[in-house]
Tab-separated table of C-alpha atoms in Angstrom:
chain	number	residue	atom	x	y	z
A	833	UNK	CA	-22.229	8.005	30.273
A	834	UNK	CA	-21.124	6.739	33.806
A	835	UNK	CA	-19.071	4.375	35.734
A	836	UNK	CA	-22.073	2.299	37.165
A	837	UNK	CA	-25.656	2.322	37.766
A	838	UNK	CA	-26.901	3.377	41.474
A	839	UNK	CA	-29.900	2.639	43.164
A	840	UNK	CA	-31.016	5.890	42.593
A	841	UNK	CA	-32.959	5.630	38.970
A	842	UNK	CA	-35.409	8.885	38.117
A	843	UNK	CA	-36.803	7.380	34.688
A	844	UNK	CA	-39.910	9.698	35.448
A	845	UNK	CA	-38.711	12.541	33.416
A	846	UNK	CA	-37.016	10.402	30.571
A	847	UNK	CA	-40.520	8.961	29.859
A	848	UNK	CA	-41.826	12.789	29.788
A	849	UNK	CA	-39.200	14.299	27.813
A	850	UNK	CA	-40.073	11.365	25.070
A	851	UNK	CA	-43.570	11.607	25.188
A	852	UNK	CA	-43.123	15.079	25.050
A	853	UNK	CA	-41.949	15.342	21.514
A	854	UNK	CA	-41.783	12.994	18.386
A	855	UNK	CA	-37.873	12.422	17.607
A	856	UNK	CA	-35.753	13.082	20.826
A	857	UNK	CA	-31.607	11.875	20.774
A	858	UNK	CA	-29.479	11.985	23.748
A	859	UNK	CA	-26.353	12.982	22.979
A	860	UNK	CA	-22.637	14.125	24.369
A	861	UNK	CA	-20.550	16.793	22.172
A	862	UNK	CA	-17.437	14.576	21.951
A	863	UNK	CA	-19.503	11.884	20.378
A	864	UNK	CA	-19.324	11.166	16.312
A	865	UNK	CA	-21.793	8.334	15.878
A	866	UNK	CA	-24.068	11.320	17.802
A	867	UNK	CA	-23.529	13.951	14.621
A	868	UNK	CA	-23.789	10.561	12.500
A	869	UNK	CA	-27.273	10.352	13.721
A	870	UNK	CA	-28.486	14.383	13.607
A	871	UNK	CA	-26.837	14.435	9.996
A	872	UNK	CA	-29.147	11.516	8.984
A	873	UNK	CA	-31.718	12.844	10.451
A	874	UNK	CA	-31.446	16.291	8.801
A	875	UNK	CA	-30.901	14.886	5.880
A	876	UNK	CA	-34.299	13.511	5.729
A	877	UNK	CA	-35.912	16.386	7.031
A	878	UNK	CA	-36.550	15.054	10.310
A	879	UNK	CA	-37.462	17.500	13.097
A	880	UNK	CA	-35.657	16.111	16.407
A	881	UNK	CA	-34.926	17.429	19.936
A	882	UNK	CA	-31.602	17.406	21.270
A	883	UNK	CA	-30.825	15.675	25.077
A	884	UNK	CA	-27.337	17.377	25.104
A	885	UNK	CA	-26.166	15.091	28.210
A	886	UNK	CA	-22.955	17.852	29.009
A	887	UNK	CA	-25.243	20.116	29.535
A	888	UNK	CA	-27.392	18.531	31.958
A	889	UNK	CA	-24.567	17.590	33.565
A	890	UNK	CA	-23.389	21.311	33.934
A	891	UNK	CA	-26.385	22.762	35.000
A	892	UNK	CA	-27.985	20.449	36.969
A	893	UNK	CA	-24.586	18.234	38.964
A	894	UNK	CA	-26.555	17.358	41.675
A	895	UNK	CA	-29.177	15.539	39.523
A	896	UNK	CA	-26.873	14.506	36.526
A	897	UNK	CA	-26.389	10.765	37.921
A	898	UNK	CA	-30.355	10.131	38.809
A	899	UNK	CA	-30.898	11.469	34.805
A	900	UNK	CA	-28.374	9.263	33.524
A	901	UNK	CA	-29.273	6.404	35.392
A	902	UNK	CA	-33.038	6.823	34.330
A	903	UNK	CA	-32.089	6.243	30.894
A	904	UNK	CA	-29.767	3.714	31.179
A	905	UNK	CA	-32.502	1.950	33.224
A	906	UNK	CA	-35.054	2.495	30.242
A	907	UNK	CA	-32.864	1.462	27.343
A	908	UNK	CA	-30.109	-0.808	28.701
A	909	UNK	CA	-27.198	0.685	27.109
A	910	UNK	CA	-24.635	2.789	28.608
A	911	UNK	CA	-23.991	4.443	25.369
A	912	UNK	CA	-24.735	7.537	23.062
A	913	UNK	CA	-26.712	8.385	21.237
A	914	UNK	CA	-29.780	6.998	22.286
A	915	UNK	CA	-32.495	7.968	19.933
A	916	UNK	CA	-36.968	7.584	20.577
A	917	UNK	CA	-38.833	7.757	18.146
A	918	UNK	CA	-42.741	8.634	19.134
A	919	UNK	CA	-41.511	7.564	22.551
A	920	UNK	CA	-40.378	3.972	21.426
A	921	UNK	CA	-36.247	3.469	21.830
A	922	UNK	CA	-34.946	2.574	18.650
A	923	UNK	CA	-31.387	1.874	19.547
A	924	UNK	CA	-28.088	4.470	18.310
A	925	UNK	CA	-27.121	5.356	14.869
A	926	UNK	CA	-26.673	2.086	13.394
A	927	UNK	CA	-30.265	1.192	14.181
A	928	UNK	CA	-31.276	4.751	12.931
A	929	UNK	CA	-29.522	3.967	9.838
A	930	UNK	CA	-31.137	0.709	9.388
A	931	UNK	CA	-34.727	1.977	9.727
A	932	UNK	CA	-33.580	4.759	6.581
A	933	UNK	CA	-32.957	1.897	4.610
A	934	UNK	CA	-35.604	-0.478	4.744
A	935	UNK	CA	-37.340	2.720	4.741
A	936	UNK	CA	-39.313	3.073	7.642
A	937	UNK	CA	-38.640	6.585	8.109
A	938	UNK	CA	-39.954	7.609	4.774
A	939	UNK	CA	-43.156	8.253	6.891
A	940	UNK	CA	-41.504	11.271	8.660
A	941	UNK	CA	-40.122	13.183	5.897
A	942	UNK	CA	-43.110	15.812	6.773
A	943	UNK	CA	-42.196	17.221	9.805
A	944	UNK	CA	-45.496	18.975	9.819
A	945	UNK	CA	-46.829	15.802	10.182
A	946	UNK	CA	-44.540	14.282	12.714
A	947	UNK	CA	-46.619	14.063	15.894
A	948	UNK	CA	-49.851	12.740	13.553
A	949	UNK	CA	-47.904	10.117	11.765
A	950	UNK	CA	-46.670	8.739	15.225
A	951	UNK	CA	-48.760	6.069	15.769
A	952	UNK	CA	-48.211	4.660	12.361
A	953	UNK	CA	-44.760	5.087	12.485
A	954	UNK	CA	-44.548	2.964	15.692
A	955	UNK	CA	-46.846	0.665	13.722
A	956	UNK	CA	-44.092	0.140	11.263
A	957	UNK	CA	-41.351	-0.117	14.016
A	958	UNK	CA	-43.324	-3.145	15.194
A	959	UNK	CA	-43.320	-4.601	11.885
A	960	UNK	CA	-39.958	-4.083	11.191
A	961	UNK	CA	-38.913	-5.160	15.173
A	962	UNK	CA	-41.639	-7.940	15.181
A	963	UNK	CA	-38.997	-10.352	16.856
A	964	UNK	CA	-38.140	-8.636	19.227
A	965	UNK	CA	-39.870	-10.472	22.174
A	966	UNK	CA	-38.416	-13.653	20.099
A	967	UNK	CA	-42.243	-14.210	18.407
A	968	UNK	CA	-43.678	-14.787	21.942
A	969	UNK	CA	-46.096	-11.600	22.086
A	970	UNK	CA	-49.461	-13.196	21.752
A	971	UNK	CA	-51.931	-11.434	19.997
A	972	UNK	CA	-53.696	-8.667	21.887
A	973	UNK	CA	-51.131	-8.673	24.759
A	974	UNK	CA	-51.258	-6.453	27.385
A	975	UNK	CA	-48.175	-5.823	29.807
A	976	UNK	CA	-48.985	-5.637	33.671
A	977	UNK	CA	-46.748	-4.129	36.180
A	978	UNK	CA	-44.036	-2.875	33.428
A	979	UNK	CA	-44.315	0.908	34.752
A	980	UNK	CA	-42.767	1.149	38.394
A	981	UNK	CA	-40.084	1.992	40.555
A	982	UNK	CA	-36.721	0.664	40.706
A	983	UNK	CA	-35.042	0.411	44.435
A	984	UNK	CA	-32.972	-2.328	43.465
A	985	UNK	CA	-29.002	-1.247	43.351
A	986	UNK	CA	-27.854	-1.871	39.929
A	987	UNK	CA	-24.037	-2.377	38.560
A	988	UNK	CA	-22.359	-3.039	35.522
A	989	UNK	CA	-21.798	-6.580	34.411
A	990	UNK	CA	-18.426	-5.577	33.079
A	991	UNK	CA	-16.924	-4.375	35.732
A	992	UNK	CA	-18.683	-6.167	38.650
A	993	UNK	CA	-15.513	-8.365	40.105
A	994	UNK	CA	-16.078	-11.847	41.777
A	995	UNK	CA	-14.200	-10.152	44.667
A	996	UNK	CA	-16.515	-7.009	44.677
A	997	UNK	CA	-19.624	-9.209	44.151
A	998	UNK	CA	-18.351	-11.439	47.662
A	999	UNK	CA	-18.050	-8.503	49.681
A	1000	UNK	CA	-21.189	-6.515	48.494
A	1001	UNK	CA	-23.577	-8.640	47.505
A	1002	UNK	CA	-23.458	-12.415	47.787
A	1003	UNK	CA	-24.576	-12.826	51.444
A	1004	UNK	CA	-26.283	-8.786	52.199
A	1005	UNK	CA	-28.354	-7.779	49.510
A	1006	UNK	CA	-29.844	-8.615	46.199
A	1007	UNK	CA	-28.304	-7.109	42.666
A	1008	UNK	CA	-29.417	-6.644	39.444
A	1009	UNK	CA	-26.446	-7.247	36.923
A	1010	UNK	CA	-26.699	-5.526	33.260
A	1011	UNK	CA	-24.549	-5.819	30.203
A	1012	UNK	CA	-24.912	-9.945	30.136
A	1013	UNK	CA	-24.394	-11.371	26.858
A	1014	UNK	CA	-26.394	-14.228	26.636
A	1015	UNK	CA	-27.584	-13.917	22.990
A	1016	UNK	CA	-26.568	-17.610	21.599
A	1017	UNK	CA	-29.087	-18.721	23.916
A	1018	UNK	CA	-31.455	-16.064	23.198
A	1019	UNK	CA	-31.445	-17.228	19.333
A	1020	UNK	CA	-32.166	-21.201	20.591
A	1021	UNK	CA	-35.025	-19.671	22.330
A	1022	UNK	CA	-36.816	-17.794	19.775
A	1023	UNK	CA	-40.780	-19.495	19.423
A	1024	UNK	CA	-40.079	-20.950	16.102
A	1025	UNK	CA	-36.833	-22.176	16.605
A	1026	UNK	CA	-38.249	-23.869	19.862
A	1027	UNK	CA	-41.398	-25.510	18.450
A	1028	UNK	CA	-39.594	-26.794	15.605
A	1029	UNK	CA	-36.775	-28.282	18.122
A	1030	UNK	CA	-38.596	-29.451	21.227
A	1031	UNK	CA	-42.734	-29.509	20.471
A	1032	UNK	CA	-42.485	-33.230	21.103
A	1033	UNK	CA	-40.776	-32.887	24.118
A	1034	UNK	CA	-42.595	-33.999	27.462
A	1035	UNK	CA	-43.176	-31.343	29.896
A	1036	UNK	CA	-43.760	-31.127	33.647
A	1037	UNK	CA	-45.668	-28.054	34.774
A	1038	UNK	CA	-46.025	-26.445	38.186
A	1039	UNK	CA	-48.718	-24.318	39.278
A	1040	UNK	CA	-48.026	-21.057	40.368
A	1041	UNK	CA	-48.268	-20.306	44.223
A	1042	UNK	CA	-46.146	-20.112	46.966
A	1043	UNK	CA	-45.278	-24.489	47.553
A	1044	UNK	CA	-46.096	-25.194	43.893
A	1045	UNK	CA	-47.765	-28.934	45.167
A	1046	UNK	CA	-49.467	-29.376	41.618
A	1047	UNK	CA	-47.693	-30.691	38.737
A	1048	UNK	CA	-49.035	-31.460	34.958
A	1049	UNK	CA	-47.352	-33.245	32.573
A	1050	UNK	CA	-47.791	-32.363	28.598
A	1051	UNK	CA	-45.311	-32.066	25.944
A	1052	UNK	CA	-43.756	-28.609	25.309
A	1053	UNK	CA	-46.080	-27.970	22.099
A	1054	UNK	CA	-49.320	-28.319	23.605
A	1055	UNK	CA	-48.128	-25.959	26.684
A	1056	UNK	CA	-47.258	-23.249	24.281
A	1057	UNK	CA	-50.168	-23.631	21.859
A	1058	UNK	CA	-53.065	-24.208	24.108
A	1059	UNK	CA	-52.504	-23.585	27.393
A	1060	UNK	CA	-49.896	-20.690	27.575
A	1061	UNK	CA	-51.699	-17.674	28.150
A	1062	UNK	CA	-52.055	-14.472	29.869
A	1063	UNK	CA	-53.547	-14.386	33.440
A	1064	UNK	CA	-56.830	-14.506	34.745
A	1065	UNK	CA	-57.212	-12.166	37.867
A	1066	UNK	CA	-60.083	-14.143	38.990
A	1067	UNK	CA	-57.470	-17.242	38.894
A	1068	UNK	CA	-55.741	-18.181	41.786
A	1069	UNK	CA	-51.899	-18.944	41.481
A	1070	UNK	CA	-52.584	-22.764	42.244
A	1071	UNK	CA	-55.259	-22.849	39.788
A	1072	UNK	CA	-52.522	-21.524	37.136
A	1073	UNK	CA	-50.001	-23.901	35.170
A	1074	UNK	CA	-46.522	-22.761	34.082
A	1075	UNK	CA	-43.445	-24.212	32.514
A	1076	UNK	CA	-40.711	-24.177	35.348
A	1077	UNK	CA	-38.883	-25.941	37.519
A	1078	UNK	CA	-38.716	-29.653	36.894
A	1079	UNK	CA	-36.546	-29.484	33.627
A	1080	UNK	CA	-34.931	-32.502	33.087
A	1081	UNK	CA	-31.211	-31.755	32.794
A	1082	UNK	CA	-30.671	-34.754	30.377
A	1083	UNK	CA	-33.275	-34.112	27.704
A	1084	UNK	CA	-32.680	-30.191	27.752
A	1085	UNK	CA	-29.442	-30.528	28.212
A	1086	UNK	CA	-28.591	-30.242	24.462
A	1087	UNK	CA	-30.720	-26.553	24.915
A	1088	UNK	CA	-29.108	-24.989	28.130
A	1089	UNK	CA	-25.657	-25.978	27.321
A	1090	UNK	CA	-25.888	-22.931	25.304
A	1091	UNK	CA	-26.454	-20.777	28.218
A	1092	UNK	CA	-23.474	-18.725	29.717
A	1093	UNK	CA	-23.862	-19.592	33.327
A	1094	UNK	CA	-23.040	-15.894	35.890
A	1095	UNK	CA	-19.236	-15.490	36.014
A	1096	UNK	CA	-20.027	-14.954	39.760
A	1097	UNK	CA	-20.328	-17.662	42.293
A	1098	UNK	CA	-20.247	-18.732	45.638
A	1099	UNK	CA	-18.002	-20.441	47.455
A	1100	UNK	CA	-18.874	-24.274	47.935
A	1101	UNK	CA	-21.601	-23.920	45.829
A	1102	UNK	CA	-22.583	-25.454	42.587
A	1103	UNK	CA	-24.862	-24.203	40.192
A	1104	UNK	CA	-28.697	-25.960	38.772
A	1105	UNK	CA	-30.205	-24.176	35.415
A	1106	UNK	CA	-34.141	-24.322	35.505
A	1107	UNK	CA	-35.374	-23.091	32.586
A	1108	UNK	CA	-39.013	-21.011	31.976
A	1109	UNK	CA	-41.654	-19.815	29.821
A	1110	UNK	CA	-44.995	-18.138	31.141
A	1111	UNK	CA	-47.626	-15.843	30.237
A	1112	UNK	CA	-48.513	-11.901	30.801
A	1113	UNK	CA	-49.611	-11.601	34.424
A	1114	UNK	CA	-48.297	-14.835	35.783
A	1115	UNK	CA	-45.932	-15.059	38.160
A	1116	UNK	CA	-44.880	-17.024	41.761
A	1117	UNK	CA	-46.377	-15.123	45.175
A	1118	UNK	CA	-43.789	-14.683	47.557
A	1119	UNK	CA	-41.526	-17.245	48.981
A	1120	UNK	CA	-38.050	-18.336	49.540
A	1121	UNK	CA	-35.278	-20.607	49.207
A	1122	UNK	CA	-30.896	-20.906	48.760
A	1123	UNK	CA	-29.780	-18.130	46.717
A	1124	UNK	CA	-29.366	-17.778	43.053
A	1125	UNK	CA	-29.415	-15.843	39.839
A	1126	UNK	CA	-32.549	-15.097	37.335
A	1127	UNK	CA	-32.153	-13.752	33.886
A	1128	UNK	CA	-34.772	-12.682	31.650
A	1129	UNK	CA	-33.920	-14.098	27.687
A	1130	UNK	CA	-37.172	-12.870	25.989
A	1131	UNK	CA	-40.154	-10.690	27.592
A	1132	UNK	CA	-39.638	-9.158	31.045
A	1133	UNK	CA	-40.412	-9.635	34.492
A	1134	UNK	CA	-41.176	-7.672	37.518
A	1135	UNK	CA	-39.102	-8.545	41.302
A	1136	UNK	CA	-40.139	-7.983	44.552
A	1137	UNK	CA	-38.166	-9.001	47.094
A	1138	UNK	CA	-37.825	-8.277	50.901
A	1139	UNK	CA	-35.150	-9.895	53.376
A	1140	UNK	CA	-35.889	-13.271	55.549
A	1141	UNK	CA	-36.805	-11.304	58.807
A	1142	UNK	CA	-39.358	-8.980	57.150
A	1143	UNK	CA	-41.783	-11.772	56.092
A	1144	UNK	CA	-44.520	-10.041	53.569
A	1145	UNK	CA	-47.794	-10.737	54.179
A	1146	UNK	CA	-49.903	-12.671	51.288
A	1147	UNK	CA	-51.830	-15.678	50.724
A	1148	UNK	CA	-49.653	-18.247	49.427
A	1149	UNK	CA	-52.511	-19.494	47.035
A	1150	UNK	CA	-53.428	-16.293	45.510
A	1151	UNK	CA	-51.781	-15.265	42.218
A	1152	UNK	CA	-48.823	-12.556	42.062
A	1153	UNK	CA	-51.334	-10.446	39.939
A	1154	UNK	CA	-54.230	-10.510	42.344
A	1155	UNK	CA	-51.565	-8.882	45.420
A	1156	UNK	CA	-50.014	-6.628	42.914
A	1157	UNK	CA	-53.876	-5.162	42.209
A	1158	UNK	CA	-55.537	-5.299	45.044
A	1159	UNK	CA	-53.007	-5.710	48.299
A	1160	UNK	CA	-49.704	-4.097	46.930
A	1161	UNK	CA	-51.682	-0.319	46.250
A	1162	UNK	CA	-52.293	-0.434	50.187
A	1163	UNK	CA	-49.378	-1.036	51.359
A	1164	UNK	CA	-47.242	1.904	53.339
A	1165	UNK	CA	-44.243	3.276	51.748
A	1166	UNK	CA	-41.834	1.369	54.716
A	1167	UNK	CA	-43.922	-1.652	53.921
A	1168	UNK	CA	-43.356	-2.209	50.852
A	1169	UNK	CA	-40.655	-4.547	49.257
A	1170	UNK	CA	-37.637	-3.192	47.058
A	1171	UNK	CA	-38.319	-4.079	43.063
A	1172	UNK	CA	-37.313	-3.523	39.904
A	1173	UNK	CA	-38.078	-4.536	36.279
A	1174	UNK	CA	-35.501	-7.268	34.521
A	1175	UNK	CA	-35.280	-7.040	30.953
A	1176	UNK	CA	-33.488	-9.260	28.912
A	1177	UNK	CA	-29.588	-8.786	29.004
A	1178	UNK	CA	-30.013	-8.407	33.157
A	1179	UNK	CA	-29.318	-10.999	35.901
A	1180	UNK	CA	-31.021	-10.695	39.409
A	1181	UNK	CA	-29.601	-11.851	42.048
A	1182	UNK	CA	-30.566	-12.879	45.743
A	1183	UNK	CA	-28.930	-14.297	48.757
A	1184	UNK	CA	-30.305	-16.989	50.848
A	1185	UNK	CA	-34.033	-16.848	52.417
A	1186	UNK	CA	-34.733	-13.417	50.640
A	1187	UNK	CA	-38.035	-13.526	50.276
A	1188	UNK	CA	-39.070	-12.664	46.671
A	1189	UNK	CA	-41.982	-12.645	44.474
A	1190	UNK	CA	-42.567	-12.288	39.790
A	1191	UNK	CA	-44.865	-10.568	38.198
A	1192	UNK	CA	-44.470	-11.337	34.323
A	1193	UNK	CA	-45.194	-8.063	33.099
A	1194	UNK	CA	-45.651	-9.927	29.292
A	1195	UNK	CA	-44.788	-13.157	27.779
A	1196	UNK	CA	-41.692	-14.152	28.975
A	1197	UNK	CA	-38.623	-16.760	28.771
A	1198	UNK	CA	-36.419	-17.039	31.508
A	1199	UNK	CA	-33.767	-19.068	33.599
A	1200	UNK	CA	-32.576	-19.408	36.665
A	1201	UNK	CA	-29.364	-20.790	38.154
A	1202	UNK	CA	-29.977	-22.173	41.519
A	1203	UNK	CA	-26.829	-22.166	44.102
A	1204	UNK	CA	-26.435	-24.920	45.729
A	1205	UNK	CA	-24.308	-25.892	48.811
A	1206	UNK	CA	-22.027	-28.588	48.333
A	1207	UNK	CA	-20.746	-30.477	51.165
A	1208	UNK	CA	-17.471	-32.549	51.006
A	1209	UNK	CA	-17.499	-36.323	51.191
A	1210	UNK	CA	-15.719	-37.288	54.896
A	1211	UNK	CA	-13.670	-40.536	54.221
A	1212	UNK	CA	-13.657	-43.439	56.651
């Protein structure tokens, strides 16, 4: 659909063309899987509205690249057709095809009834997605912070070059990466698959403010079944516990070596996994250190991040969620910081002393790979 991803991203009028009506596919005229998916959908009687994207680009050039970039923002793929369903993104024509036979779109075959039987429908897409977030949704979960803007510049993970990624990025600005494959590690990561592996496991957790001084020690199980949970406004960030950080390379050694470490790096610099899990709401206030790379594997997670010499102001003890509700709405347009939503399949990543702060916008896995400098041994 395009080259890259810009900074500019207008999902605004994505979301209302989706909510708008029940079945909606973006589509090009050159594209077969795209009559794939109308014929199937015609076939069972299913009313749908059209996104023809050479059209859009025809009529409206100016705007064509915001458009395009607003969906690729809300879906993550760079491909067509791109079907929602009762606003929910169900993937192309081979995921289309796979909901007609377990079918899940029986429930549509009305089209009279479209718009009523949405909310069941997107009942059974839950069912029939329920791992998507990997089994970590908790019950009742509400996201925080997952509608917002996105200022952060955005490029292709295919076609990003070390040499492009030196000159543009490493030492001026942060970048959000997309189309990373990291879904060996995803699998290892899935709840059941981790409680099964590592409940045993001991644990160190941090608390979650700006110098994260208090540290916890329990076994992985008992963090994810008792005290993982969404957070409290009322709860300040060094009241809050959190799995990240001190991860003992040894012992999880045998669980990270199955993450793909960024095919970008720095010169004379080496790279340290830390590995996370936390809970709706949670996140670290702002602060800063060397740079780095973050990738969310389940769940996603909300960045805000301003450069060393433009020091936000917040109380380092307070949690991310209580200056996201009650400072963040107040600040001016020039004061606020640039940020953007990670979903899985994206890397962030930020140069030295950028300040930066997370929101987890639900329950959410994620690792980071710290850069650091390495300085060569002088010999006598």
């Amino acid at each position: 659909m395009g080259n890259s991803v810009s900074t500019k991203v207008n999902d605004a009028e994505i979301r209302k063309e989706v909510a708008a009506d029940p079945v909606v596919v973006y589509s090009k005229k050159a594209c077969g899987y795209c009559k794939m998916a109308k014929t199937l959908l015609a076939e069972e009687k299913i009313e749908y509205t059209e996104k023809d994207l050479d059209v859009v680009h025809r009529e409206r050039p100016d705007e064509y690249q915001q458009y395009v970039n607003g969906l690729v923002y809300m879906t993550k793929q760079t491909t067509v057709p791109q079907i929602f369903i009762c606003g929910k993104f169900i993937g192309g024509y081979t995921e289309l095809n796979q909901l007609k036979e377990a079918r899940k779109l029986l429930e549509m075959s009305a089209p009279m009834l479209v718009r009523r039987l949405c909310p069941l429908f997107a009942l059974a897409l839950v069912v029939f997605g329920d791992d998507t977030n990997g089994g970590w949704r908790m019950k009742g979960e509400k996201r925080v912070g997952y509608e917002g803007p996105c200022n952060v510049r955005r490029v292709d993970g295919r076609k990003l070059t070390e040499s492009d990624f030196l000159e543009r990025f490493a030492y001026k600005e942060p970048v959000i990466i997309y189309n990373v494959n990291n879904e060996a590690f995803q699998h290892k990561c899935r709840k059941a698959e981790m409680l099964k592996e590592w409940s045993s496991k001991p644990v160190v957790l941090n608390s979650a403010n700006t110098y994260s001084y208090r540290r916890v020690e329990s076994t992985f199980g008992d963090y994810v079944n008792d005290l993982l949970r969404p957070q409290d406004l009322d709860t300040l960030g060094n009241e809050t516990l959190y799995l990240f950080g001190d991860i003992d390379q040894d012992l999880w050694g045998p669980l990270l070596n199955h993450y793909s470490l960024p095919k970008w790096s720095l010169p004379r610099h080496e790279p340290a996994l830390s590995f996370g899990i936390a809970g709706a709401g949670t996140g670290v206030p702002f602060h800063f250190h060397g740079p780095g790379f973050a990738e969310v594997i389940f769940g996603s997670k909300r960045w805000f991040l301003q450069p060393y010499e433009n020091r936000p102001a917040f109380n380092p003890d307070k949690s991310t969620l209580g200056w996201y509700v009650h400072d963040y709405p107040k600040l001016a347009d020039r004061e606020r910081p640039i940020e953007c939503l990670m979903k899985p399949g994206e890397l962030i990543y930020f140069p030295d002393k950028w300040w930066h702060a997370t929101l987890n916008t639900e329950t959410s896995i994620f690792i980071s790979t710290f850069l650091s400098e390495t300085f060569a041994k002088s010999e006598l």
